[in-house]
Amino acid sequence: MNPFVFHVPTKIAFGEGLASGTADIVKELAGNRALILTDKPLMKTGIVEQILMGFGDMKYVVFDDVPPDSDVDCVNKVADLARAEECDCIVAIGGGSVMDTAKVVNICLTLGGEILEYQGLNNIAEQLLPLVAVPTTAGTGSEVSMVAMVKDRAEGKKLLFGSRYLAPSVAVLDPLLTVSLPPKLTAATGLDALTHAVESYTAVISNSVFTDSLCIDSTKMIFENLRIATNDGGNIEARSQMLVASTMAGVAFTNSGVGVVHALAHSVGAKFGTHHGIANCIFLPHGMQFNMDAVTERYAKLSRLVGMSTSSKDSVAAAELIEAIEKLCTDCGLPRRLRDAGVPELKSDDIEELTFLTGSDPAIMFNPKECSPEDIKGLYERAY
Ligand SMILES: NC(=O)c1ccc[n+]([C@@H]2O[C@H](COP(=O)([O-])OP(=O)(O)OC[C@H]3O[C@@H](n4cnc5c(N)ncnc54)[C@H](O)[C@@H]3O)[C@@H](O)[C@H]2O)c1
Ligand SMILES: [Fe+2]
C-alpha cells in the first residue's frame, strides 16, 4: 500500500433541526461574541432568524451582505466590522460563498496584515478563531475543507487560500436548511459535489483507501438522491443524503485535490460569474473524456461500484459513467453547454485569457494528466 496522510480537522455533526442549537456549539468553543455571516437571500428564508433565536442573550453581530462568489473587498469590510465589535468566533450560515468568506475573514481577524499575503497553499501557520460552518447548500464541502476561494475583482481572478487551519472547527449539517434551495441550485450544487468525488477519485494523490471510500459512497448517494432532491425539494431523506454526500466528497477532495474540471470552472466563474456548480456540470464530461486514457481503469472501477455499469470491459464501463453523469445533468434540467449558461461567445482573446487562468489554477496540479494550453483551449471549444 502507498503511504498517505489523511486529515479531518472538523467535527462533523448531522441532524434534522440541529442548526437551532448552533449557539450551544459556540458556547462549547468558548465564543463570547460571534460574528454571524450570511447573505440577503438567506435572510429572507427565515433560516438565519431561527438559528439566532437560540442565541438568547448571547452577544453577536450579523453581517448579511456576502455577495455570490465573494471578494477581497467584502472580506476586508467584514474583518473591520468584526475587529471593531471584538468578535471572538465566527458562524457562517450559507453556501460556499458565505463559508469561504468566513474562512478568509478569519485569517484577517486572527493574523492581521494584508490578506493577499496569505494566498496560496500553506501560508497560514497558526490556529485561527473558532469557526462554525452551517451549510445551506449541499455541494461545496467548504464546511470541512481546508481551502477557501474569494475573487480579486481588480485582477479578474479567484484567489485560493489553503491551510489545515482553515478547516472549520465544527460543521453543523441540518438538512432542513436546504429545503428552501430552488431546484436549479439544488442540482448545480449537487453536481459540484459529484465533481469533487469524481476528481478526487482520480487525482494524482488519491491513493488512500480513506478518500477512495468517501468518493465511492458519495458518488453513489448523489446518483441515488440528486434527482429526488431536485424534483421534490421537501423530501428530507434525499436532502439528508445529499448534504452528507457533499460533506463526504468535501473531506475527500480536501485530502486529495481536484483537477482540470475545477480549474476550468474557477476560470469561467472568475471571468463571467458562472455559478461554480453549473460550470462544473458542463465541464465534467469533457474533463473526464480528456483524462480517459490516463485513468480508464479508475473510471471503470467507480462506474461498476456505483452501479452505472456491469461491463467487464474498462473502456465500456468508463464510458457508461460519463453517460450516466450526462443523463443525471439532463434529468435535473442543468445546461449542457457554456452558451446555454449565459457565457457570451468566446472570442480568441477570451480563450487566451481563460487558458492562462486555467493553466495557472492550483487545481490543475492534481489532474491525473498533463494539460497543455492547446488541450485547455480544446476543452473550452468543446464545452462552449
Ligand atoms: N472552499 C471550498 O472547499 C469550496 C468548494 C467548492 C466551491 N466553493 C465556492 O463556493 C461558492 C459557491 O457556493 P454555493 O454553490 O454553495 O453557492 P452560493 O453560496 O454562492 O449560493 C448561491 C445562492 O443560493 C442562495 N442559497 C443558499 N442556500 C440557500 C437556501 N437554503 N435556500 C435558498 N437560497 C439559498 C444564496 O443566497 C445564493 O444566492 C463558489 O464561490 C465556489 O468557489 C468553495
Ligand atoms: Fe467545487
Short mmCIF file of C-alpha atoms and ligand atoms in Angstrom, two decimals:
data_model
loop_
_atom_site.label_atom_id
_atom_site.label_comp_id
_atom_site.label_asym_id
_atom_site.label_seq_id
_atom_site.Cartn_x
_atom_site.Cartn_y
_atom_site.Cartn_z
CA MET A 1 0.00 0.00 0.00
CA ASN A 2 1.19 3.53 -0.77
CA PRO A 3 1.94 5.84 2.16
CA PHE A 4 -0.70 8.52 2.83
CA VAL A 5 -1.77 11.26 5.24
CA PHE A 6 -5.45 11.91 5.90
CA HIS A 7 -6.94 14.86 7.83
CA VAL A 8 -10.44 15.60 9.12
CA PRO A 9 -9.79 18.59 11.41
CA THR A 10 -13.51 19.47 11.54
CA LYS A 11 -16.00 17.96 13.99
CA ILE A 12 -19.00 16.90 11.85
CA ALA A 13 -22.48 16.83 13.39
CA PHE A 14 -25.62 15.85 11.48
CA GLY A 15 -29.29 16.00 12.46
CA GLU A 16 -32.69 17.36 11.43
CA GLY A 17 -33.18 20.64 13.30
CA LEU A 18 -29.60 20.58 14.62
CA ALA A 19 -28.90 24.16 13.47
CA SER A 20 -31.22 25.59 16.11
CA GLY A 21 -28.58 24.50 18.67
CA THR A 22 -25.76 26.42 16.97
CA ALA A 23 -25.49 28.80 19.95
CA ASP A 24 -24.62 25.85 22.22
CA ILE A 25 -21.83 24.87 19.85
CA VAL A 26 -20.48 28.43 20.01
CA LYS A 27 -20.55 28.23 23.84
CA GLU A 28 -18.67 24.91 23.75
CA LEU A 29 -16.00 26.63 21.68
CA ALA A 30 -15.79 29.37 24.35
CA GLY A 31 -17.14 32.02 21.99
CA ASN A 32 -18.49 35.12 23.74
CA ARG A 33 -19.28 37.39 20.81
CA ALA A 34 -19.98 35.71 17.50
CA LEU A 35 -19.73 37.24 14.06
CA ILE A 36 -22.67 35.79 12.10
CA LEU A 37 -22.03 35.78 8.36
CA THR A 38 -24.75 35.19 5.79
CA ASP A 39 -26.34 36.67 2.67
CA LYS A 40 -29.51 38.60 1.82
CA PRO A 41 -31.48 35.81 0.05
CA LEU A 42 -30.88 33.56 3.06
CA MET A 43 -32.11 36.23 5.46
CA LYS A 44 -35.39 36.19 3.51
CA THR A 45 -35.85 32.44 4.03
CA GLY A 46 -36.12 32.85 7.82
CA ILE A 47 -33.30 30.29 8.34
CA VAL A 48 -30.95 32.78 9.98
CA GLU A 49 -33.64 34.21 12.24
CA GLN A 50 -34.47 30.76 13.53
CA ILE A 51 -30.83 29.99 14.33
CA LEU A 52 -30.39 33.36 16.05
CA MET A 53 -33.35 32.70 18.32
CA GLY A 54 -31.19 30.08 20.03
CA PHE A 55 -28.60 32.74 20.92
CA GLY A 56 -30.89 34.22 23.59
CA ASP A 57 -28.92 36.91 25.42
CA MET A 58 -25.54 35.84 23.99
CA LYS A 59 -23.83 38.67 22.13
CA TYR A 60 -23.47 38.54 18.35
CA VAL A 61 -23.08 40.79 15.31
CA VAL A 62 -24.70 40.00 11.94
CA PHE A 63 -23.23 40.77 8.52
CA ASP A 64 -25.78 39.69 5.90
CA ASP A 65 -24.38 41.13 2.70
CA VAL A 66 -21.96 38.49 1.40
CA PRO A 67 -22.21 38.51 -2.42
CA PRO A 68 -22.18 35.32 -4.53
CA ASP A 69 -18.53 34.38 -5.19
CA SER A 70 -17.43 36.82 -2.56
CA ASP A 71 -14.40 39.06 -2.92
CA VAL A 72 -11.44 40.65 -1.17
CA ASP A 73 -13.32 43.94 -0.59
CA CYS A 74 -16.11 42.14 1.25
CA VAL A 75 -13.56 40.23 3.34
CA ASN A 76 -11.79 43.43 4.38
CA LYS A 77 -15.08 45.16 5.21
CA VAL A 78 -16.28 42.26 7.37
CA ALA A 79 -12.91 41.92 9.11
CA ASP A 80 -13.02 45.65 10.03
CA LEU A 81 -16.50 45.21 11.46
CA ALA A 82 -15.55 42.10 13.45
CA ARG A 83 -12.44 43.79 14.82
CA ALA A 84 -14.41 46.88 15.90
CA GLU A 85 -17.02 44.63 17.56
CA GLU A 86 -14.32 42.46 19.20
CA CYS A 87 -15.77 39.21 17.85
CA ASP A 88 -14.03 36.08 19.10
CA CYS A 89 -15.65 33.45 16.90
CA ILE A 90 -17.42 33.17 13.53
CA VAL A 91 -20.62 31.42 12.47
CA ALA A 92 -21.11 31.07 8.69
CA ILE A 93 -24.69 30.32 7.64
CA GLY A 94 -24.91 29.83 3.89
CA GLY A 95 -23.46 28.21 0.83
CA GLY A 96 -19.85 28.14 -0.31
CA SER A 97 -19.76 31.89 -0.88
CA VAL A 98 -20.57 32.64 2.76
CA MET A 99 -18.41 29.85 4.21
CA ASP A 100 -15.37 30.78 2.10
CA THR A 101 -15.76 34.44 3.07
CA ALA A 102 -15.86 33.43 6.73
CA LYS A 103 -12.65 31.44 6.37
CA VAL A 104 -10.76 34.32 4.75
CA VAL A 105 -12.19 36.84 7.24
CA ASN A 106 -10.90 34.53 9.96
CA ILE A 107 -7.36 34.87 8.57
CA CYS A 108 -7.57 38.70 8.65
CA LEU A 109 -9.16 38.78 12.06
CA THR A 110 -6.72 36.39 13.73
CA LEU A 111 -3.48 37.22 11.99
CA GLY A 112 -3.98 40.82 10.78
CA GLY A 113 -1.97 42.26 7.89
CA GLU A 114 -2.83 42.29 4.21
CA ILE A 115 -4.99 39.38 3.08
CA LEU A 116 -3.09 38.91 -0.19
CA GLU A 117 -0.01 37.92 1.83
CA TYR A 118 -1.71 34.69 2.88
CA GLN A 119 -2.95 33.45 -0.50
CA GLY A 120 -1.62 30.21 -1.88
CA LEU A 121 -1.00 26.94 -0.11
CA ASN A 122 0.25 26.63 3.47
CA ASN A 123 0.90 30.30 4.18
CA ILE A 124 -1.04 30.20 7.46
CA ALA A 125 0.84 28.56 10.28
CA GLU A 126 -1.24 29.06 13.41
CA GLN A 127 -4.62 28.32 14.90
CA LEU A 128 -7.40 30.71 13.84
CA LEU A 129 -10.52 31.73 15.81
CA PRO A 130 -13.24 29.08 16.18
CA LEU A 131 -15.42 28.85 13.06
CA VAL A 132 -18.79 27.10 12.94
CA ALA A 133 -19.95 26.30 9.39
CA VAL A 134 -23.67 25.80 8.83
CA PRO A 135 -24.10 24.89 5.14
CA THR A 136 -27.40 25.70 3.44
CA THR A 137 -26.42 24.17 0.09
CA ALA A 138 -25.30 20.57 -0.45
CA GLY A 139 -22.35 20.88 -2.77
CA THR A 140 -19.20 22.75 -1.94
CA GLY A 141 -17.89 20.78 1.03
CA SER A 142 -16.46 24.07 2.30
CA GLU A 143 -17.83 23.17 5.76
CA VAL A 144 -14.98 20.66 6.07
CA SER A 145 -12.43 21.72 3.51
CA MET A 146 -9.03 23.25 4.19
CA VAL A 147 -9.37 25.73 1.32
CA ALA A 148 -11.29 28.91 0.52
CA MET A 149 -11.62 30.97 -2.64
CA VAL A 150 -12.58 34.61 -2.99
CA LYS A 151 -12.41 36.87 -6.02
CA ASP A 152 -9.88 39.54 -6.64
CA ARG A 153 -12.20 41.57 -8.87
CA ALA A 154 -9.47 44.05 -9.87
CA GLU A 155 -7.33 41.19 -11.21
CA GLY A 156 -10.32 39.25 -12.56
CA LYS A 157 -9.33 36.00 -10.87
CA LYS A 158 -10.19 33.80 -7.93
CA LEU A 159 -7.62 33.62 -5.14
CA LEU A 160 -7.02 30.34 -3.36
CA PHE A 161 -6.18 30.09 0.32
CA GLY A 162 -5.18 26.63 1.55
CA SER A 163 -4.12 25.55 5.02
CA ARG A 164 -5.28 22.95 7.52
CA TYR A 165 -6.02 25.86 9.88
CA LEU A 166 -8.79 26.98 7.51
CA ALA A 167 -10.94 23.92 8.18
CA PRO A 168 -13.95 24.97 10.27
CA SER A 169 -13.99 23.84 13.91
CA VAL A 170 -17.48 22.36 13.59
CA ALA A 171 -19.74 21.60 10.60
CA VAL A 172 -23.43 21.66 11.52
CA LEU A 173 -25.27 19.55 8.95
CA ASP A 174 -29.01 20.20 9.14
CA PRO A 175 -30.91 19.01 6.05
CA LEU A 176 -33.92 21.18 6.91
CA LEU A 177 -31.83 24.23 5.95
CA THR A 178 -31.50 23.00 2.36
CA VAL A 179 -35.25 22.55 1.74
CA SER A 180 -35.67 26.14 0.51
CA LEU A 181 -32.88 25.78 -2.05
CA PRO A 182 -34.52 26.12 -5.52
CA PRO A 183 -34.34 23.11 -7.94
CA LYS A 184 -31.71 24.61 -10.24
CA LEU A 185 -29.33 25.44 -7.37
CA THR A 186 -30.02 22.07 -5.77
CA ALA A 187 -28.97 20.36 -8.99
CA ALA A 188 -25.99 22.64 -9.66
CA THR A 189 -24.57 22.34 -6.14
CA GLY A 190 -25.13 18.58 -6.25
CA LEU A 191 -23.04 18.42 -9.42
CA ASP A 192 -20.29 20.37 -7.64
CA ALA A 193 -20.26 17.60 -5.02
CA LEU A 194 -20.22 14.91 -7.72
CA THR A 195 -17.32 16.65 -9.44
CA HIS A 196 -15.41 16.70 -6.12
CA ALA A 197 -15.98 12.95 -5.76
CA VAL A 198 -15.01 12.04 -9.33
CA GLU A 199 -12.00 14.35 -9.49
CA SER A 200 -10.72 13.26 -6.04
CA TYR A 201 -11.04 9.62 -7.03
CA THR A 202 -8.68 10.20 -9.93
CA ALA A 203 -6.45 12.98 -8.57
CA VAL A 204 -2.71 12.35 -8.62
CA ILE A 205 -2.51 11.87 -4.87
CA SER A 206 -5.73 9.93 -4.40
CA ASN A 207 -4.11 6.67 -3.34
CA SER A 208 -5.69 6.50 0.10
CA VAL A 209 -8.39 4.00 0.95
CA PHE A 210 -9.99 6.71 3.07
CA THR A 211 -10.51 9.10 0.17
CA ASP A 212 -11.49 6.25 -2.16
CA SER A 213 -14.25 5.06 0.18
CA LEU A 214 -15.63 8.56 0.59
CA CYS A 215 -15.57 9.16 -3.18
CA ILE A 216 -17.32 5.89 -4.00
CA ASP A 217 -20.04 6.23 -1.38
CA SER A 218 -20.72 9.90 -2.05
CA THR A 219 -20.94 9.29 -5.82
CA LYS A 220 -23.48 6.52 -5.21
CA MET A 221 -25.51 8.67 -2.82
CA ILE A 222 -25.58 11.54 -5.32
CA PHE A 223 -26.73 9.31 -8.19
CA GLU A 224 -29.47 7.90 -5.97
CA ASN A 225 -30.69 11.16 -4.44
CA LEU A 226 -29.99 14.22 -6.59
CA ARG A 227 -32.96 13.72 -8.93
CA ILE A 228 -35.28 13.35 -5.93
CA ALA A 229 -33.84 16.35 -4.06
CA THR A 230 -34.13 18.45 -7.24
CA ASN A 231 -37.66 17.47 -8.18
CA ASP A 232 -39.10 17.01 -4.69
CA GLY A 233 -37.25 19.56 -2.57
CA GLY A 234 -39.27 18.70 0.56
CA ASN A 235 -38.00 15.12 0.62
CA ILE A 236 -35.90 15.25 3.79
CA GLU A 237 -34.29 11.86 3.29
CA ALA A 238 -32.97 12.87 -0.16
CA ARG A 239 -31.87 16.25 1.23
CA SER A 240 -30.07 14.47 4.10
CA GLN A 241 -28.31 12.05 1.78
CA MET A 242 -27.20 14.93 -0.48
CA LEU A 243 -25.93 17.03 2.43
CA VAL A 244 -23.92 14.15 3.90
CA ALA A 245 -22.65 13.06 0.47
CA SER A 246 -21.47 16.57 -0.25
CA THR A 247 -19.59 16.73 3.07
CA MET A 248 -18.04 13.31 2.39
CA ALA A 249 -16.87 14.46 -1.04
CA GLY A 250 -15.53 17.61 0.67
CA VAL A 251 -13.43 15.55 3.07
CA ALA A 252 -12.18 13.52 0.11
CA PHE A 253 -11.15 16.39 -2.13
CA THR A 254 -9.55 18.41 0.63
CA ASN A 255 -7.23 15.45 1.20
CA SER A 256 -6.54 14.56 -2.41
CA GLY A 257 -7.18 17.60 -4.61
CA VAL A 258 -9.46 18.04 -7.62
CA GLY A 259 -8.38 18.55 -11.25
CA VAL A 260 -8.84 20.20 -14.62
CA VAL A 261 -12.65 20.44 -14.34
CA HIS A 262 -12.30 22.67 -11.28
CA ALA A 263 -9.54 24.71 -12.92
CA LEU A 264 -11.87 25.38 -15.88
CA ALA A 265 -14.84 26.13 -13.59
CA HIS A 266 -12.84 28.57 -11.43
CA SER A 267 -11.67 30.44 -14.53
CA VAL A 268 -15.06 30.76 -16.21
CA GLY A 269 -16.54 31.71 -12.82
CA ALA A 270 -13.94 34.44 -12.34
CA LYS A 271 -14.41 35.87 -15.84
CA PHE A 272 -18.16 35.52 -16.40
CA GLY A 273 -19.62 34.91 -12.92
CA THR A 274 -20.90 31.46 -13.95
CA HIS A 275 -22.09 29.59 -10.84
CA HIS A 276 -19.45 27.11 -9.70
CA GLY A 277 -21.77 24.09 -9.81
CA ILE A 278 -23.14 25.00 -13.25
CA ALA A 279 -19.62 25.40 -14.63
CA ASN A 280 -18.58 22.05 -13.14
CA CYS A 281 -21.58 20.20 -14.57
CA ILE A 282 -20.76 21.48 -18.07
CA PHE A 283 -17.03 20.72 -17.89
CA LEU A 284 -17.18 17.39 -16.04
CA PRO A 285 -17.92 15.07 -19.00
CA HIS A 286 -15.38 16.93 -21.18
CA GLY A 287 -12.72 16.78 -18.47
CA MET A 288 -13.38 13.06 -17.94
CA GLN A 289 -13.17 12.39 -21.67
CA PHE A 290 -9.86 14.26 -21.76
CA ASN A 291 -8.46 12.27 -18.81
CA MET A 292 -9.86 8.98 -20.10
CA ASP A 293 -6.67 7.39 -21.40
CA ALA A 294 -4.82 8.17 -18.13
CA VAL A 295 -7.48 6.81 -15.76
CA THR A 296 -9.79 4.46 -17.71
CA GLU A 297 -9.36 1.77 -15.09
CA ARG A 298 -10.32 4.12 -12.23
CA TYR A 299 -13.40 5.43 -14.04
CA ALA A 300 -14.40 1.86 -14.87
CA LYS A 301 -13.99 0.77 -11.25
CA LEU A 302 -16.03 3.72 -9.97
CA SER A 303 -18.68 3.11 -12.63
CA ARG A 304 -19.15 -0.52 -11.56
CA LEU A 305 -19.01 0.22 -7.83
CA VAL A 306 -21.75 2.85 -8.04
CA GLY A 307 -23.93 0.64 -10.25
CA MET A 308 -23.59 2.51 -13.54
CA SER A 309 -22.06 -0.40 -15.46
CA THR A 310 -21.93 -4.17 -15.44
CA SER A 311 -19.43 -4.38 -18.29
CA SER A 312 -16.15 -6.17 -17.65
CA LYS A 313 -14.51 -4.08 -20.36
CA ASP A 314 -12.91 -0.98 -18.78
CA SER A 315 -13.42 1.31 -21.77
CA VAL A 316 -17.15 0.46 -21.84
CA ALA A 317 -17.64 0.80 -18.07
CA ALA A 318 -15.79 4.14 -18.03
CA ALA A 319 -17.83 5.49 -20.95
CA GLU A 320 -21.01 4.41 -19.17
CA LEU A 321 -20.05 6.51 -16.15
CA ILE A 322 -19.75 9.62 -18.33
CA GLU A 323 -23.10 8.82 -20.00
CA ALA A 324 -24.73 8.39 -16.58
CA ILE A 325 -23.41 11.80 -15.48
CA GLU A 326 -24.74 13.40 -18.69
CA LYS A 327 -28.13 11.81 -18.08
CA LEU A 328 -28.18 12.94 -14.44
CA CYS A 329 -27.48 16.54 -15.53
CA THR A 330 -30.17 16.42 -18.22
CA ASP A 331 -32.73 14.87 -15.86
CA CYS A 332 -32.01 17.65 -13.35
CA GLY A 333 -32.50 20.36 -16.00
CA LEU A 334 -28.90 21.56 -15.99
CA PRO A 335 -27.37 23.34 -19.02
CA ARG A 336 -25.02 21.22 -21.09
CA ARG A 337 -23.05 23.96 -22.86
CA LEU A 338 -21.45 27.21 -21.72
CA ARG A 339 -23.54 29.13 -24.28
CA ASP A 340 -26.69 27.85 -22.53
CA ALA A 341 -25.37 29.04 -19.16
CA GLY A 342 -25.13 32.72 -20.10
CA VAL A 343 -21.49 32.69 -21.22
CA PRO A 344 -21.13 35.08 -24.19
CA GLU A 345 -19.48 33.94 -27.41
CA LEU A 346 -15.82 33.20 -26.66
CA LYS A 347 -13.55 35.39 -28.80
CA SER A 348 -9.93 34.36 -29.30
CA ASP A 349 -8.80 36.91 -26.66
CA ASP A 350 -11.24 35.40 -24.16
CA ILE A 351 -9.96 31.90 -24.85
CA GLU A 352 -6.35 33.08 -24.42
CA GLU A 353 -7.18 34.67 -21.07
CA LEU A 354 -9.24 31.70 -19.88
CA THR A 355 -6.48 29.31 -20.96
CA PHE A 356 -3.94 31.28 -18.95
CA LEU A 357 -6.21 31.37 -15.86
CA THR A 358 -6.92 27.64 -16.15
CA GLY A 359 -3.28 26.69 -16.64
CA SER A 360 -2.27 28.67 -13.56
CA ASP A 361 -5.14 27.48 -11.32
CA PRO A 362 -3.81 25.36 -8.41
CA ALA A 363 -6.48 22.67 -9.03
CA ILE A 364 -4.78 21.63 -12.25
CA MET A 365 -1.73 20.41 -10.31
CA PHE A 366 -3.75 17.42 -9.14
CA ASN A 367 -5.12 16.41 -12.54
CA PRO A 368 -4.05 12.87 -13.50
CA LYS A 369 -2.86 14.02 -16.92
CA GLU A 370 -0.76 16.99 -18.08
CA CYS A 371 -2.84 19.71 -19.79
CA SER A 372 -1.12 21.83 -22.42
CA PRO A 373 -2.54 25.24 -23.39
CA GLU A 374 -3.80 23.58 -26.59
CA ASP A 375 -5.60 20.92 -24.54
CA ILE A 376 -7.26 23.61 -22.42
CA LYS A 377 -8.36 25.59 -25.49
CA GLY A 378 -9.87 22.42 -26.92
CA LEU A 379 -11.83 21.86 -23.71
CA TYR A 380 -13.27 25.41 -23.87
CA GLU A 381 -14.21 24.96 -27.53
CA ARG A 382 -15.94 21.65 -26.87
CA ALA A 383 -17.76 22.95 -23.79
CA TYR A 384 -18.96 26.15 -25.49
N1 LIG B 1 -13.90 26.13 -0.09
C1 LIG B 1 -14.30 25.10 -0.77
O1 LIG B 1 -13.93 23.98 -0.43
C2 LIG B 1 -15.19 25.27 -1.95
C3 LIG B 1 -15.53 24.17 -2.72
C4 LIG B 1 -16.39 24.36 -3.81
C5 LIG B 1 -16.89 25.64 -4.07
N2 LIG B 1 -16.52 26.69 -3.31
C6 LIG B 1 -17.01 28.04 -3.56
O2 LIG B 1 -18.37 28.10 -3.16
C7 LIG B 1 -19.04 29.09 -3.93
C8 LIG B 1 -20.36 28.55 -4.42
O3 LIG B 1 -21.12 28.15 -3.31
P1 LIG B 1 -22.58 27.55 -3.48
O4 LIG B 1 -22.63 26.71 -4.69
O5 LIG B 1 -22.95 26.93 -2.19
O6 LIG B 1 -23.48 28.82 -3.79
P2 LIG B 1 -23.57 30.25 -3.06
O7 LIG B 1 -23.08 30.20 -1.69
O8 LIG B 1 -22.96 31.26 -3.98
O9 LIG B 1 -25.14 30.45 -3.03
C9 LIG B 1 -25.88 30.58 -4.23
C10 LIG B 1 -27.21 31.25 -3.94
O10 LIG B 1 -28.04 30.33 -3.23
C11 LIG B 1 -28.66 31.00 -2.15
N3 LIG B 1 -28.94 30.00 -1.13
C12 LIG B 1 -28.03 29.27 -0.43
N4 LIG B 1 -28.67 28.41 0.37
C13 LIG B 1 -29.99 28.60 0.20
C14 LIG B 1 -31.15 28.01 0.76
N5 LIG B 1 -31.09 27.01 1.64
N6 LIG B 1 -32.35 28.47 0.36
C15 LIG B 1 -32.45 29.44 -0.57
N7 LIG B 1 -31.38 30.04 -1.14
C16 LIG B 1 -30.17 29.62 -0.75
C17 LIG B 1 -27.66 32.05 -1.73
O11 LIG B 1 -28.28 33.07 -1.02
C18 LIG B 1 -27.10 32.50 -3.08
O12 LIG B 1 -27.94 33.50 -3.62
C19 LIG B 1 -18.09 29.50 -5.04
O13 LIG B 1 -17.52 30.75 -4.73
C20 LIG B 1 -17.02 28.42 -5.02
O14 LIG B 1 -15.76 28.87 -5.46
C21 LIG B 1 -15.70 26.51 -2.25
FE FE B 2 -16.16 22.61 -6.31
#
